[in-house]
Amino acid sequence: MAAPLSAGNFAEGIRNSRSAPFSLHSRGVQLLDTTRLLDVPHQLKSASRHLRDLLSSLWVFVLIQSWLSVYNVLITISSCAFYSYYHINRSTVAYDLDWTLVAFVIILPMLGFTWLAFRRREEALQDLVQVKSLLLHIYLAHRDWLPAGSVSSMHQATVQQLLFSLVDGMRAYFLPPRFYSRHYPYTGVKKKMMRIATERAKLVRGITASFKKLSKSSEVLQKAGLPDAQLMHLSTQVFQLQCAFERMALVKEYRTPQGIRALARFYVVVFIPLFFGPYYADVRVGAHSFAFALFLAILLNLALVGLLNVSLALEDPFDNQGLDGIYVDEALFEAEQAIAMDEDAELAGLSDQMGPKAGVIPAGAMMATPGDQTNRKVPLDTAPSESKSMLGTTSRGPAAFLPASSEPADIQTMV
């Protein structure tokens, strides 16, 4: 029977390996692999994979459309029909318009607008990574920086519950969408906006209170004899955690320039299909087919509306309403699991999963296969709203953190 997997066995296998991972492809050297080229089953699988990718892309193209697309199609049909069949002095209003103006005035700024929104999303992802790692390391600092028995288990449970409350507050803050600009020009919205501001202020106060209690909890470590340098490092981690949350909150509350968004939305949905009707009328005259001209007009305009919808969906990356948003609820749930899990039981489950041949390192293998995650303190098949803390109580906080069906009316107005 092979020896069980250990750090020494794995290191010995690495030292005895006579090969090293080396890729010419990553260095720009294109290789012709005749074996792979003549591998018919592989080529059939590759062709099937690319076909599925193409069909998936078509499905995504459908998914990114919205009611703006419906309005755009209706205007496009009306415009094409009008300019194709309306006659002035017995001639149709058909003209080969130049798309250069559209490219520079509409498409180019919209691409820059999309890049700006995507950059905000990437910055928010970096801050979310920092939030997840700091939540875990702050808990580990309270648990491991002093010898066992120096602080009571009640202190560890209190810190854990503080971190769970902080995660609950972040979840309740980031998930509800904001709709300030959408309702701004209309009457009767002032009361709704004030209610949103009131609920947001309550959530911010709750999160700030959790940060203050978390900072104050280090006094227990100070009394237990933790050196000042480590206390300063722990305080810095709490500070960095709050800074990361505040940067994410700025992405949540502030958008790209509203004027650019309004201009792009109006031009793409209304102006281009309405005033470029003569171009499609000219296509009809050249192709002798109104159906072809109309089909071309609809496809081109839907592509522009799809690009606009992608940009708008990235405005709030936390609301789970776009294809490329940030799954903040899932990320925060993973942070809760990391804090609550028992690493000894987790590693024991990993060893059981790998079996009796765990000590054998296959040729070319550089990484162990992770096992299942059934031994966590917070089960993976448990919904985030049902996760439990190590204290045995739910990690959810006040009613503002419950599912939408259980929220009070003043919280529902934020959605």
mmCIF file of N, CA and C in Angstrom, residues 239-307:
data_model
loop_
_atom_site.group_PDB
_atom_site.id
_atom_site.type_symbol
_atom_site.label_atom_id
_atom_site.label_comp_id
_atom_site.label_asym_id
_atom_site.label_seq_id
_atom_site.Cartn_x
_atom_site.Cartn_y
_atom_site.Cartn_z
ATOM 1 N N PHE A 239 -8.704 48.566 9.470
ATOM 2 C CA PHE A 239 -8.757 49.800 8.680
ATOM 3 C C PHE A 239 -8.826 49.491 7.186
ATOM 4 N N GLN A 240 -8.007 48.537 6.715
ATOM 5 C CA GLN A 240 -8.023 48.175 5.302
ATOM 6 C C GLN A 240 -9.354 47.546 4.903
ATOM 7 N N LEU A 241 -9.947 46.780 5.801
ATOM 8 C CA LEU A 241 -11.252 46.196 5.522
ATOM 9 C C LEU A 241 -12.314 47.272 5.336
ATOM 10 N N GLN A 242 -12.300 48.275 6.195
ATOM 11 C CA GLN A 242 -13.278 49.354 6.066
ATOM 12 C C GLN A 242 -13.031 50.167 4.802
ATOM 13 N N CYS A 243 -11.761 50.403 4.456
ATOM 14 C CA CYS A 243 -11.458 51.142 3.228
ATOM 15 C C CYS A 243 -11.951 50.382 1.999
ATOM 16 N N ALA A 244 -11.760 49.059 1.988
ATOM 17 C CA ALA A 244 -12.235 48.260 0.856
ATOM 18 C C ALA A 244 -13.755 48.334 0.746
ATOM 19 N N PHE A 245 -14.446 48.279 1.880
ATOM 20 C CA PHE A 245 -15.912 48.412 1.838
ATOM 21 C C PHE A 245 -16.327 49.784 1.311
ATOM 22 N N GLU A 246 -15.650 50.834 1.755
ATOM 23 C CA GLU A 246 -16.018 52.178 1.308
ATOM 24 C C GLU A 246 -15.786 52.352 -0.188
ATOM 25 N N ARG A 247 -14.720 51.759 -0.720
ATOM 26 C CA ARG A 247 -14.482 51.853 -2.165
ATOM 27 C C ARG A 247 -15.574 51.100 -2.937
ATOM 28 N N MET A 248 -15.982 49.948 -2.430
ATOM 29 C CA MET A 248 -17.089 49.231 -3.070
ATOM 30 C C MET A 248 -18.382 50.033 -2.983
ATOM 31 N N ALA A 249 -18.590 50.729 -1.869
ATOM 32 C CA ALA A 249 -19.797 51.546 -1.718
ATOM 33 C C ALA A 249 -19.804 52.699 -2.715
ATOM 34 N N LEU A 250 -18.631 53.252 -3.016
ATOM 35 C CA LEU A 250 -18.566 54.324 -4.011
ATOM 36 C C LEU A 250 -18.970 53.811 -5.388
ATOM 37 N N VAL A 251 -18.536 52.587 -5.733
ATOM 38 C CA VAL A 251 -18.952 51.999 -7.012
ATOM 39 C C VAL A 251 -20.461 51.775 -7.022
ATOM 40 N N LYS A 252 -21.011 51.379 -5.873
ATOM 41 C CA LYS A 252 -22.448 51.137 -5.777
ATOM 42 C C LYS A 252 -23.253 52.423 -5.943
ATOM 43 N N GLU A 253 -22.814 53.494 -5.331
ATOM 44 C CA GLU A 253 -23.627 54.712 -5.273
ATOM 45 C C GLU A 253 -23.381 55.671 -6.436
ATOM 46 N N TYR A 254 -22.206 55.636 -7.044
ATOM 47 C CA TYR A 254 -21.873 56.602 -8.090
ATOM 48 C C TYR A 254 -21.713 55.888 -9.419
ATOM 49 N N ARG A 255 -22.099 56.554 -10.493
ATOM 50 C CA ARG A 255 -22.131 55.960 -11.823
ATOM 51 C C ARG A 255 -21.155 56.684 -12.758
ATOM 52 N N THR A 256 -21.092 56.156 -13.980
ATOM 53 C CA THR A 256 -20.401 56.866 -15.048
ATOM 54 C C THR A 256 -21.211 58.118 -15.402
ATOM 55 N N PRO A 257 -20.636 59.057 -16.170
ATOM 56 C CA PRO A 257 -21.344 60.324 -16.438
ATOM 57 C C PRO A 257 -22.762 60.109 -16.970
ATOM 58 N N GLN A 258 -23.717 60.692 -16.290
ATOM 59 C CA GLN A 258 -25.117 60.494 -16.643
ATOM 60 C C GLN A 258 -25.444 61.091 -18.003
ATOM 61 N N GLY A 259 -24.796 62.205 -18.360
ATOM 62 C CA GLY A 259 -25.054 62.808 -19.668
ATOM 63 C C GLY A 259 -24.669 61.902 -20.815
ATOM 64 N N ILE A 260 -23.538 61.198 -20.685
ATOM 65 C CA ILE A 260 -23.113 60.277 -21.748
ATOM 66 C C ILE A 260 -24.104 59.125 -21.866
ATOM 67 N N ARG A 261 -24.554 58.611 -20.726
ATOM 68 C CA ARG A 261 -25.515 57.514 -20.766
ATOM 69 C C ARG A 261 -26.829 57.943 -21.405
ATOM 70 N N ALA A 262 -27.301 59.134 -21.052
ATOM 71 C CA ALA A 262 -28.559 59.628 -21.624
ATOM 72 C C ALA A 262 -28.425 59.866 -23.130
ATOM 73 N N LEU A 263 -27.287 60.433 -23.530
ATOM 74 C CA LEU A 263 -27.067 60.693 -24.962
ATOM 75 C C LEU A 263 -27.004 59.379 -25.732
ATOM 76 N N ALA A 264 -26.266 58.404 -25.208
ATOM 77 C CA ALA A 264 -26.144 57.118 -25.905
ATOM 78 C C ALA A 264 -27.492 56.416 -25.987
ATOM 79 N N ARG A 265 -28.256 56.432 -24.898
ATOM 80 C CA ARG A 265 -29.560 55.752 -24.904
ATOM 81 C C ARG A 265 -30.500 56.382 -25.929
ATOM 82 N N PHE A 266 -30.566 57.707 -25.982
ATOM 83 C CA PHE A 266 -31.495 58.369 -26.899
ATOM 84 C C PHE A 266 -31.061 58.181 -28.349
ATOM 85 N N TYR A 267 -29.769 58.340 -28.623
ATOM 86 C CA TYR A 267 -29.308 58.226 -30.002
ATOM 87 C C TYR A 267 -29.463 56.798 -30.526
ATOM 88 N N VAL A 268 -29.131 55.817 -29.720
ATOM 89 C CA VAL A 268 -29.182 54.427 -30.186
ATOM 90 C C VAL A 268 -30.623 53.961 -30.358
ATOM 91 N N VAL A 269 -31.487 54.290 -29.421
ATOM 92 C CA VAL A 269 -32.854 53.768 -29.448
ATOM 93 C C VAL A 269 -33.751 54.566 -30.392
ATOM 94 N N VAL A 270 -33.555 55.880 -30.471
ATOM 95 C CA VAL A 270 -34.495 56.731 -31.221
ATOM 96 C C VAL A 270 -33.859 57.351 -32.463
ATOM 97 N N PHE A 271 -32.740 58.024 -32.280
ATOM 98 C CA PHE A 271 -32.207 58.861 -33.365
ATOM 99 C C PHE A 271 -31.734 58.033 -34.554
ATOM 100 N N ILE A 272 -30.898 57.027 -34.318
ATOM 101 C CA ILE A 272 -30.323 56.269 -35.436
ATOM 102 C C ILE A 272 -31.394 55.540 -36.247
ATOM 103 N N PRO A 273 -32.305 54.762 -35.644
ATOM 104 C CA PRO A 273 -33.316 54.105 -36.488
ATOM 105 C C PRO A 273 -34.271 55.083 -37.159
ATOM 106 N N LEU A 274 -34.481 56.246 -36.563
ATOM 107 C CA LEU A 274 -35.442 57.194 -37.132
ATOM 108 C C LEU A 274 -34.852 57.974 -38.303
ATOM 109 N N PHE A 275 -33.626 58.467 -38.145
ATOM 110 C CA PHE A 275 -33.052 59.345 -39.164
ATOM 111 C C PHE A 275 -32.126 58.629 -40.136
ATOM 112 N N PHE A 276 -31.878 57.330 -39.908
ATOM 113 C CA PHE A 276 -31.135 56.561 -40.890
ATOM 114 C C PHE A 276 -32.059 55.701 -41.739
ATOM 115 N N GLY A 277 -33.342 56.018 -41.708
ATOM 116 C CA GLY A 277 -34.284 55.339 -42.590
ATOM 117 C C GLY A 277 -33.957 55.503 -44.063
ATOM 118 N N PRO A 278 -33.516 56.698 -44.527
ATOM 119 C CA PRO A 278 -33.157 56.828 -45.946
ATOM 120 C C PRO A 278 -32.054 55.878 -46.386
ATOM 121 N N TYR A 279 -31.144 55.526 -45.480
ATOM 122 C CA TYR A 279 -30.084 54.578 -45.851
ATOM 123 C C TYR A 279 -30.686 53.212 -46.147
ATOM 124 N N TYR A 280 -31.589 52.749 -45.287
ATOM 125 C CA TYR A 280 -32.215 51.450 -45.520
ATOM 126 C C TYR A 280 -33.148 51.494 -46.720
ATOM 127 N N ALA A 281 -33.745 52.638 -46.990
ATOM 128 C CA ALA A 281 -34.540 52.778 -48.218
ATOM 129 C C ALA A 281 -33.648 52.656 -49.444
ATOM 130 N N ASP A 282 -32.423 53.182 -49.348
ATOM 131 C CA ASP A 282 -31.477 53.036 -50.462
ATOM 132 C C ASP A 282 -31.056 51.578 -50.630
ATOM 133 N N VAL A 283 -30.898 50.859 -49.510
ATOM 134 C CA VAL A 283 -30.591 49.423 -49.588
ATOM 135 C C VAL A 283 -31.738 48.678 -50.253
ATOM 136 N N ARG A 284 -32.977 49.071 -49.953
ATOM 137 C CA ARG A 284 -34.138 48.427 -50.582
ATOM 138 C C ARG A 284 -34.128 48.641 -52.081
ATOM 139 N N VAL A 285 -33.787 49.858 -52.503
ATOM 140 C CA VAL A 285 -33.761 50.139 -53.947
ATOM 141 C C VAL A 285 -32.685 49.315 -54.626
ATOM 142 N N GLY A 286 -31.518 49.199 -53.984
ATOM 143 C CA GLY A 286 -30.431 48.441 -54.605
ATOM 144 C C GLY A 286 -30.667 46.948 -54.589
ATOM 145 N N ALA A 287 -31.260 46.437 -53.524
ATOM 146 C CA ALA A 287 -31.484 44.987 -53.412
ATOM 147 C C ALA A 287 -32.831 44.567 -53.975
ATOM 148 N N HIS A 288 -33.702 45.536 -54.277
ATOM 149 C CA HIS A 288 -35.046 45.249 -54.779
ATOM 150 C C HIS A 288 -35.811 44.365 -53.800
ATOM 151 N N SER A 289 -35.598 44.593 -52.521
ATOM 152 C CA SER A 289 -36.276 43.779 -51.504
ATOM 153 C C SER A 289 -36.423 44.601 -50.239
ATOM 154 N N PHE A 290 -37.676 44.885 -49.875
ATOM 155 C CA PHE A 290 -37.916 45.601 -48.624
ATOM 156 C C PHE A 290 -37.606 44.715 -47.419
ATOM 157 N N ALA A 291 -37.877 43.409 -47.544
ATOM 158 C CA ALA A 291 -37.630 42.490 -46.428
ATOM 159 C C ALA A 291 -36.147 42.439 -46.080
ATOM 160 N N PHE A 292 -35.273 42.413 -47.096
ATOM 161 C CA PHE A 292 -33.842 42.387 -46.828
ATOM 162 C C PHE A 292 -33.398 43.668 -46.136
ATOM 163 N N ALA A 293 -33.866 44.812 -46.616
ATOM 164 C CA ALA A 293 -33.488 46.089 -46.003
ATOM 165 C C ALA A 293 -33.977 46.173 -44.561
ATOM 166 N N LEU A 294 -35.197 45.710 -44.311
ATOM 167 C CA LEU A 294 -35.740 45.755 -42.959
ATOM 168 C C LEU A 294 -34.973 44.814 -42.031
ATOM 169 N N PHE A 295 -34.647 43.609 -42.534
ATOM 170 C CA PHE A 295 -33.902 42.648 -41.719
ATOM 171 C C PHE A 295 -32.523 43.193 -41.375
ATOM 172 N N LEU A 296 -31.854 43.798 -42.334
ATOM 173 C CA LEU A 296 -30.544 44.391 -42.083
ATOM 174 C C LEU A 296 -30.641 45.521 -41.063
ATOM 175 N N ALA A 297 -31.653 46.358 -41.183
ATOM 176 C CA ALA A 297 -31.821 47.476 -40.255
ATOM 177 C C ALA A 297 -32.055 46.977 -38.834
ATOM 178 N N ILE A 298 -32.900 45.962 -38.685
ATOM 179 C CA ILE A 298 -33.195 45.441 -37.343
ATOM 180 C C ILE A 298 -31.943 44.833 -36.717
ATOM 181 N N LEU A 299 -31.179 44.057 -37.491
ATOM 182 C CA LEU A 299 -29.981 43.418 -36.942
ATOM 183 C C LEU A 299 -28.937 44.447 -36.522
ATOM 184 N N LEU A 300 -28.708 45.449 -37.354
ATOM 185 C CA LEU A 300 -27.715 46.468 -37.008
ATOM 186 C C LEU A 300 -28.132 47.241 -35.764
ATOM 187 N N ASN A 301 -29.385 47.601 -35.681
ATOM 188 C CA ASN A 301 -29.843 48.372 -34.531
ATOM 189 C C ASN A 301 -29.887 47.536 -33.259
ATOM 190 N N LEU A 302 -30.217 46.247 -33.375
ATOM 191 C CA LEU A 302 -30.190 45.393 -32.198
ATOM 192 C C LEU A 302 -28.768 45.209 -31.679
ATOM 193 N N ALA A 303 -27.790 45.196 -32.574
ATOM 194 C CA ALA A 303 -26.398 45.109 -32.127
ATOM 195 C C ALA A 303 -26.017 46.342 -31.312
ATOM 196 N N LEU A 304 -26.433 47.511 -31.773
ATOM 197 C CA LEU A 304 -26.142 48.742 -31.033
ATOM 198 C C LEU A 304 -26.867 48.768 -29.687
ATOM 199 N N VAL A 305 -28.121 48.338 -29.671
ATOM 200 C CA VAL A 305 -28.867 48.313 -28.412
ATOM 201 C C VAL A 305 -28.268 47.292 -27.451
ATOM 202 N N GLY A 306 -27.813 46.147 -27.986
ATOM 203 C CA GLY A 306 -27.162 45.164 -27.135
ATOM 204 C C GLY A 306 -25.904 45.705 -26.487
ATOM 205 N N LEU A 307 -25.091 46.432 -27.261
ATOM 206 C CA LEU A 307 -23.898 47.064 -26.691
ATOM 207 C C LEU A 307 -24.279 48.078 -25.620
#
